[in-house]
Coordinates of C-alpha atoms in Angstrom, one line a residue:
M1006 CA 7.6 -75.2 77.6
R1007 CA 10.1 -77.4 75.8
Q1008 CA 12.5 -79.3 78.0
K1009 CA 16.2 -78.9 77.5
D1010 CA 16.8 -82.7 77.0
Y1011 CA 17.3 -83.5 73.4
R1012 CA 14.5 -85.6 72.1
T1013 CA 12.2 -86.0 69.0
E1014 CA 10.0 -83.0 68.8
K1015 CA 7.1 -82.5 66.5
V1016 CA 5.4 -79.1 65.9
K1017 CA 1.8 -79.5 64.6
E1018 CA 1.9 -77.2 61.7
F1019 CA 3.8 -78.4 58.6
Q1020 CA 4.7 -76.5 55.5
M1021 CA 6.7 -77.8 52.6
A1022 CA 9.6 -75.6 51.7
S1023 CA 12.6 -75.7 49.4
L1024 CA 15.8 -77.2 50.6
S1025 CA 17.9 -74.7 48.8
F1026 CA 18.4 -72.0 51.5
E1027 CA 20.4 -74.2 53.8
V1028 CA 23.1 -74.8 51.3
I1029 CA 23.6 -71.0 51.3
H1030 CA 24.9 -71.1 54.8
V1031 CA 27.8 -73.5 54.3
L1032 CA 31.3 -72.4 54.8
V1033 CA 34.3 -73.1 52.6
L1034 CA 37.6 -71.7 53.5
C1035 CA 38.8 -69.6 56.4
A1036 CA 41.7 -67.5 57.2
F1037 CA 42.6 -66.5 60.8
I1038 CA 44.4 -63.3 60.4
L1039 CA 46.7 -62.3 63.3
I1040 CA 47.9 -58.9 64.0
S1041 CA 50.1 -57.7 66.8
A1042 CA 48.0 -55.2 68.7
S1043 CA 49.1 -52.7 71.3
S1044 CA 47.0 -52.8 74.4
Q1045 CA 46.4 -49.4 76.0
S1046 CA 43.0 -50.1 77.5
H1047 CA 44.2 -53.2 79.4
P1048 CA 47.1 -52.2 81.5
H1049 CA 47.7 -55.7 83.0
Q1050 CA 47.9 -57.2 79.5
P1051 CA 51.3 -57.5 77.6
E1052 CA 52.0 -54.4 75.6
K1053 CA 51.5 -56.4 72.4
H1054 CA 49.4 -59.4 71.7
A1055 CA 47.8 -61.2 68.8
A1056 CA 44.4 -60.0 67.7
L1057 CA 42.1 -62.4 65.8
F1058 CA 39.9 -61.1 63.0
V1059 CA 37.3 -63.3 61.5
F1060 CA 35.7 -63.2 58.0
G1061 CA 33.3 -65.7 56.6
D1062 CA 29.9 -67.2 56.5
S1063 CA 27.8 -69.5 58.8
L1064 CA 30.7 -71.6 60.0
Y1065 CA 32.1 -68.5 61.7
D1066 CA 29.2 -66.1 62.2
A1067 CA 28.9 -65.4 65.9
G1068 CA 25.6 -63.5 65.4
N1069 CA 26.1 -60.6 63.0
N1070 CA 23.0 -61.5 61.1
N1071 CA 21.0 -60.8 64.2
Y1072 CA 21.6 -57.1 63.6
I1073 CA 20.9 -56.7 59.9
N1074 CA 17.7 -56.5 57.9
T1075 CA 17.4 -60.1 56.6
I1076 CA 15.1 -63.1 56.6
T1077 CA 14.8 -65.9 59.1
N1078 CA 16.6 -68.3 56.7
Y1079 CA 19.8 -66.5 57.5
R1080 CA 19.4 -66.3 61.2
S1081 CA 19.8 -68.8 64.0
N1082 CA 18.8 -66.7 67.0
F1083 CA 16.2 -69.1 68.3
L1084 CA 16.2 -72.5 70.1
P1085 CA 17.5 -75.1 69.9
Y1086 CA 20.5 -73.3 68.5
G1087 CA 23.1 -72.4 71.2
E1088 CA 21.4 -74.6 73.8
T1089 CA 24.2 -77.1 74.5
F1090 CA 27.0 -74.7 75.5
F1091 CA 25.5 -71.2 76.0
G1092 CA 22.0 -72.3 77.2
F1093 CA 20.4 -69.7 74.8
P1094 CA 20.6 -68.8 71.1
T1095 CA 23.4 -66.5 70.1
G1096 CA 23.1 -66.5 66.4
R1097 CA 25.7 -69.2 65.9
V1098 CA 24.6 -71.9 63.5
S1099 CA 25.3 -74.8 65.9
D1100 CA 24.2 -76.1 69.3
G1101 CA 27.2 -74.4 70.8
R1102 CA 30.6 -73.0 69.9
L1103 CA 32.2 -72.6 66.4
I1104 CA 35.8 -73.0 65.3
P1105 CA 36.7 -69.3 66.0
D1106 CA 35.5 -69.7 69.6
F1107 CA 37.8 -72.7 70.2
I1108 CA 40.7 -70.9 68.4
A1109 CA 40.2 -67.9 70.6
E1110 CA 40.2 -70.1 73.7
F1111 CA 43.3 -71.9 72.7
A1112 CA 45.0 -68.6 72.0
K1113 CA 43.9 -67.3 75.5
L1114 CA 41.7 -64.7 73.9
P1115 CA 38.1 -64.0 74.9
F1116 CA 35.2 -65.1 72.6
L1117 CA 34.8 -62.5 69.8
P1118 CA 31.3 -61.0 69.8
P1119 CA 29.6 -60.1 66.5
Y1120 CA 31.1 -56.9 65.1
L1121 CA 27.6 -55.4 64.8
Q1122 CA 26.5 -56.2 68.3
P1123 CA 25.4 -53.0 70.0
G1124 CA 27.9 -51.7 72.4
N1125 CA 30.8 -53.7 70.9
N1126 CA 33.5 -51.1 70.6
Q1127 CA 36.5 -52.9 72.0
F1128 CA 38.6 -54.4 69.3
S1129 CA 42.0 -54.9 70.9
Y1130 CA 41.5 -58.7 70.8
G1131 CA 40.1 -58.7 67.3
A1132 CA 36.6 -58.8 65.7
N1133 CA 34.2 -61.2 64.0
F1134 CA 32.7 -59.9 60.8
A1135 CA 31.3 -63.2 59.5
S1136 CA 27.8 -63.4 58.1
A1137 CA 25.8 -66.6 57.5
G1138 CA 25.1 -67.0 53.8
A1139 CA 27.9 -64.7 52.7
G1140 CA 30.0 -65.4 49.7
A1141 CA 33.2 -64.1 48.1
L1142 CA 31.1 -62.5 45.4
D1143 CA 28.7 -59.5 46.2
E1144 CA 26.0 -61.2 44.1
T1145 CA 25.7 -64.2 46.4
N1146 CA 22.5 -63.7 48.5
Q1147 CA 22.8 -60.0 47.8
G1148 CA 20.9 -57.7 50.1
L1149 CA 20.3 -60.5 52.7
V1150 CA 23.8 -61.0 54.1
I1151 CA 27.1 -59.1 54.8
S1152 CA 29.2 -59.7 51.7
L1153 CA 33.0 -60.3 51.9
N1154 CA 33.7 -56.8 50.5
T1155 CA 31.5 -55.3 53.2
Q1156 CA 33.3 -57.3 55.8
L1157 CA 36.5 -56.0 54.5
T1158 CA 35.2 -52.4 54.9
Y1159 CA 34.3 -53.2 58.5
F1160 CA 37.9 -54.5 59.0
K1161 CA 39.3 -51.3 57.5
N1162 CA 37.2 -49.3 60.0
V1163 CA 38.8 -51.1 63.0
E1164 CA 42.3 -51.5 61.8
K1165 CA 41.4 -61.3 60.5
L1166 CA 39.9 -65.8 60.5
L1167 CA 38.5 -65.7 56.9
S1168 CA 36.0 -68.3 55.8
I1169 CA 34.1 -67.7 52.6
G1170 CA 33.3 -69.3 49.2
T1171 CA 31.1 -72.3 49.7
N1172 CA 27.9 -70.2 49.1
D1173 CA 29.3 -68.9 45.8
Y1174 CA 29.7 -72.5 44.6
L1175 CA 26.4 -74.0 45.9
S1176 CA 23.9 -71.3 45.1
P1177 CA 23.8 -72.0 41.4
F1178 CA 23.1 -75.7 42.1
F1179 CA 19.9 -75.0 44.0
R1180 CA 18.6 -71.6 42.8
N1181 CA 17.6 -70.0 39.5
S1182 CA 20.6 -67.8 40.1
T1183 CA 22.5 -65.5 37.8
V1184 CA 25.6 -66.0 39.9
L1185 CA 28.4 -68.0 38.3
Q1186 CA 26.5 -69.3 35.3
S1187 CA 29.8 -70.4 33.7
S1188 CA 32.0 -73.4 33.8
Q1189 CA 33.3 -74.8 37.1
K1190 CA 36.9 -73.8 36.3
Q1191 CA 35.7 -70.3 35.6
N1192 CA 33.7 -70.2 38.8
V1193 CA 36.7 -71.2 40.9
H1194 CA 38.9 -68.7 39.1
I1195 CA 36.5 -65.9 39.9
V1196 CA 36.1 -66.9 43.6
I1197 CA 39.8 -67.5 44.2
G1198 CA 40.5 -64.2 42.4
N1199 CA 38.2 -62.3 44.7
L1200 CA 39.6 -64.0 47.8
T1201 CA 43.1 -63.1 46.7
V1202 CA 42.2 -59.4 46.3
V1203 CA 40.8 -59.4 49.9
I1204 CA 43.8 -61.2 51.4
K1205 CA 46.1 -58.6 49.7
E1206 CA 44.0 -55.8 51.1
I1207 CA 44.3 -57.2 54.6
Y1208 CA 48.0 -57.6 54.1
K1209 CA 48.3 -53.9 53.2
K1210 CA 46.6 -53.1 56.5
G1211 CA 49.1 -55.1 58.5
G1212 CA 47.8 -58.7 58.3
R1213 CA 50.8 -61.1 58.1
K1214 CA 49.6 -64.5 59.5
F1215 CA 46.7 -66.3 57.8
G1216 CA 45.1 -69.5 58.8
L1217 CA 43.0 -71.2 56.2
V1218 CA 41.0 -74.5 55.7
N1219 CA 40.2 -76.1 52.4
L1220 CA 36.7 -76.7 51.2
W1221 CA 34.9 -79.5 53.1
P1222 CA 32.9 -82.4 51.6
I1223 CA 29.9 -80.4 50.7
C1224 CA 28.5 -83.1 48.5
C1225 CA 27.7 -85.3 51.5
L1226 CA 26.1 -82.9 53.9
P1227 CA 22.7 -84.0 55.2
T1228 CA 21.0 -81.3 53.2
M1229 CA 22.7 -82.5 50.0
K1230 CA 21.9 -86.1 50.6
A1231 CA 18.3 -85.1 51.3
I1232 CA 18.1 -83.2 48.0
K1233 CA 19.6 -86.2 46.2
S1234 CA 17.0 -88.4 47.8
Q1235 CA 14.3 -86.1 46.7
Q1236 CA 15.6 -86.4 43.1
G1237 CA 15.3 -90.2 43.3
G1238 CA 18.6 -91.1 44.8
A1239 CA 19.3 -93.9 47.3
G1240 CA 21.5 -92.3 49.9
E1241 CA 24.4 -91.4 47.8
C1242 CA 26.2 -88.0 47.9
M1243 CA 25.6 -85.3 45.4
E1244 CA 28.7 -85.9 43.3
E1245 CA 28.0 -82.9 41.1
A1246 CA 29.4 -80.7 43.9
T1247 CA 32.6 -82.8 44.4
E1248 CA 34.5 -81.6 41.4
V1249 CA 34.2 -77.9 42.3
A1250 CA 35.6 -78.7 45.8
K1251 CA 38.6 -80.4 44.3
L1252 CA 39.2 -77.5 41.9
H1253 CA 38.9 -75.0 44.6
N1254 CA 41.2 -76.7 47.1
K1255 CA 43.9 -77.2 44.4
A1256 CA 43.7 -73.5 43.3
L1257 CA 43.7 -72.2 46.9
S1258 CA 46.8 -74.2 47.8
K1259 CA 48.6 -72.8 44.8
I1260 CA 47.6 -69.2 45.4
L1261 CA 48.8 -69.4 49.0
Q1262 CA 52.2 -70.6 47.8
D1263 CA 52.3 -67.8 45.3
L1264 CA 51.4 -65.2 47.9
E1265 CA 54.1 -66.5 50.3
S1266 CA 56.7 -66.1 47.7
K1267 CA 55.7 -62.6 46.7
L1268 CA 54.6 -60.9 50.0
K1269 CA 57.3 -60.3 52.5
G1270 CA 56.4 -61.7 55.9
F1271 CA 53.3 -63.5 54.7
K1272 CA 52.8 -66.7 56.7
Y1273 CA 49.9 -69.2 56.6
S1274 CA 48.5 -72.4 58.0
F1275 CA 46.4 -74.5 55.6
S1276 CA 44.3 -77.2 57.3
N1277 CA 42.6 -80.1 55.6
F1278 CA 39.0 -79.5 56.7
Y1279 CA 37.8 -81.8 54.0
A1280 CA 39.6 -84.8 55.5
L1281 CA 38.8 -83.8 59.1
L1282 CA 35.0 -83.8 58.5
E1283 CA 34.9 -86.7 56.1
E1284 CA 36.8 -88.9 58.5
R1285 CA 34.2 -88.3 61.2
M1286 CA 31.3 -88.8 58.9
N1287 CA 32.7 -92.2 57.7
N1288 CA 34.3 -93.5 60.9
R1289 CA 32.0 -92.0 63.5
S1290 CA 32.6 -94.5 66.3
K1291 CA 36.4 -93.9 66.1
Y1292 CA 35.7 -90.4 67.3
G1293 CA 33.0 -91.1 69.8
F1294 CA 30.0 -90.4 67.7
K1295 CA 27.0 -92.7 67.0
E1296 CA 25.8 -90.9 63.9
G1297 CA 27.9 -89.2 61.2
K1298 CA 25.5 -88.7 58.3
I1299 CA 22.1 -87.8 59.8
A1300 CA 21.7 -84.4 61.5
C1301 CA 20.5 -84.0 65.1
C1302 CA 18.0 -81.3 64.2
G1303 CA 15.8 -81.1 61.1
S1304 CA 13.3 -83.1 59.1
G1305 CA 12.9 -85.4 56.1
P1306 CA 15.6 -87.8 54.9
Y1307 CA 18.8 -87.5 56.9
R1308 CA 17.1 -84.6 58.8
G1309 CA 18.4 -82.7 55.8
R1310 CA 15.5 -80.3 55.4
P1311 CA 16.4 -76.9 57.0
S1312 CA 13.6 -76.9 59.5
C1313 CA 15.6 -76.9 62.8
G1314 CA 13.7 -74.6 65.3
G1315 CA 10.6 -74.4 63.1
K1316 CA 11.2 -70.8 62.0
R1317 CA 12.3 -71.2 58.4
G1318 CA 9.1 -72.1 56.6
I1319 CA 9.0 -75.8 57.5
K1320 CA 7.3 -76.0 60.9
E1321 CA 7.8 -79.6 61.7
Y1322 CA 11.2 -80.8 62.9
E1323 CA 12.9 -83.5 64.9
L1324 CA 15.4 -83.0 67.6
C1325 CA 17.7 -85.9 68.7
R1326 CA 18.0 -86.8 72.4
N1327 CA 21.8 -86.6 72.7
V1328 CA 23.5 -84.0 70.5
S1329 CA 26.9 -85.2 71.6
E1330 CA 26.4 -88.4 69.6
Y1331 CA 26.0 -86.5 66.3
V1332 CA 28.6 -85.0 63.9
F1333 CA 26.0 -82.7 62.4
F1334 CA 23.7 -80.5 64.5
D1335 CA 21.5 -79.2 61.7
S1336 CA 21.2 -80.0 58.0
A1337 CA 24.6 -78.4 57.1
H1338 CA 26.5 -77.5 60.2
P1339 CA 28.5 -79.6 62.7
T1340 CA 27.9 -79.9 66.4
D1341 CA 29.8 -78.2 69.2
R1342 CA 31.6 -81.5 69.9
A1343 CA 32.6 -82.0 66.3
Y1344 CA 33.8 -78.4 65.9
Q1345 CA 35.9 -78.8 69.1
Q1346 CA 37.6 -82.0 67.8
M1347 CA 38.4 -80.3 64.4
A1348 CA 39.5 -77.0 66.0
E1349 CA 42.0 -78.8 68.2
L1350 CA 43.6 -80.4 65.1
I1351 CA 43.5 -77.1 63.2
W1352 CA 45.2 -75.5 66.2
S1353 CA 48.0 -78.0 66.8
G1354 CA 47.5 -81.0 64.6
T1355 CA 50.0 -83.1 62.7
C1356 CA 51.1 -82.8 59.1
N1357 CA 48.2 -85.2 58.2
T1358 CA 45.7 -82.5 59.1
T1359 CA 47.5 -79.3 58.6
G1360 CA 49.8 -78.0 55.9
H1361 CA 52.8 -75.7 56.1
C1362 CA 52.4 -74.9 59.9
T1363 CA 49.8 -75.0 62.5
L1364 CA 47.7 -72.1 63.9
K1365 CA 49.5 -72.5 67.2
E1366 CA 52.8 -71.8 65.5
L1367 CA 51.4 -68.7 64.0
F1368 CA 50.4 -67.4 67.4
D1369 CA 53.7 -68.3 69.0

């Protein structure tokens, strides 16, 4: 039986596998959608309170993919995932909590269980619809994840934190994919257009306060650096993915300003997730980390191969001894500690980390 102390772990069987799947999990942008909800089932609770609804991919999926017919690549319901905080795997792609968990805590709300979890029929505090691997486009990992449009259907059923888009941009880099085989500008236009449609639909259903983050530095994730190394690189980031992030972030900022000017009562927070994560990767000791570019769990260069847990085709993996010293838990997802630091700034940071207003101000 494996001890709970983090250490280097080797599993005897080893199979080479593509690095592409891990990129499919990465999250791009999020919107925390707050709705005043009457509480009839909780008599000791104020008559109205904020409800938090979460849309997105693996940065926000609390375990919905545990309950759909998909492949192991899109699940994290096995150790060592979840071990640091929960003591068992929940389906979250981290060693512990994710940003929505911290936001719920700051807002004095309970953790939101996966919407699809059996027996989950109480939505007065909100719901989590996110699905690891999801994109803003239905074609992204189609049939294996819960698409954004399907998440929107779930939301309409319960009458939102939205994080979606990264997988739409990264899939074409690493797959023989028919999704977005056009220019980067066209790609961004399509993704932003779909996101805008979803935001407007949520607005029609009563959503008024949206919290979003921009696209993070996807070009320098451990999995991207590992792929670059496999292509003959020497530790540099995959700059091919940098331009699309810049285009996306600029377009997202503009569309939010447009929506605010056109939709009565529309308010939003826009956090610089790119800078928050990049700062910890490049200045790890300043934030109490010892490693900012190598993952705690994985294999190969930078532990960037998606082998954490040994359930995704690659059987051999390494596990660090002290996860709290790492910015990244696996090849593309931060640790509980890193998420907590960034969530605190998204909740009530300064103008250097948030734009327009903070999430805390939206809840007040």
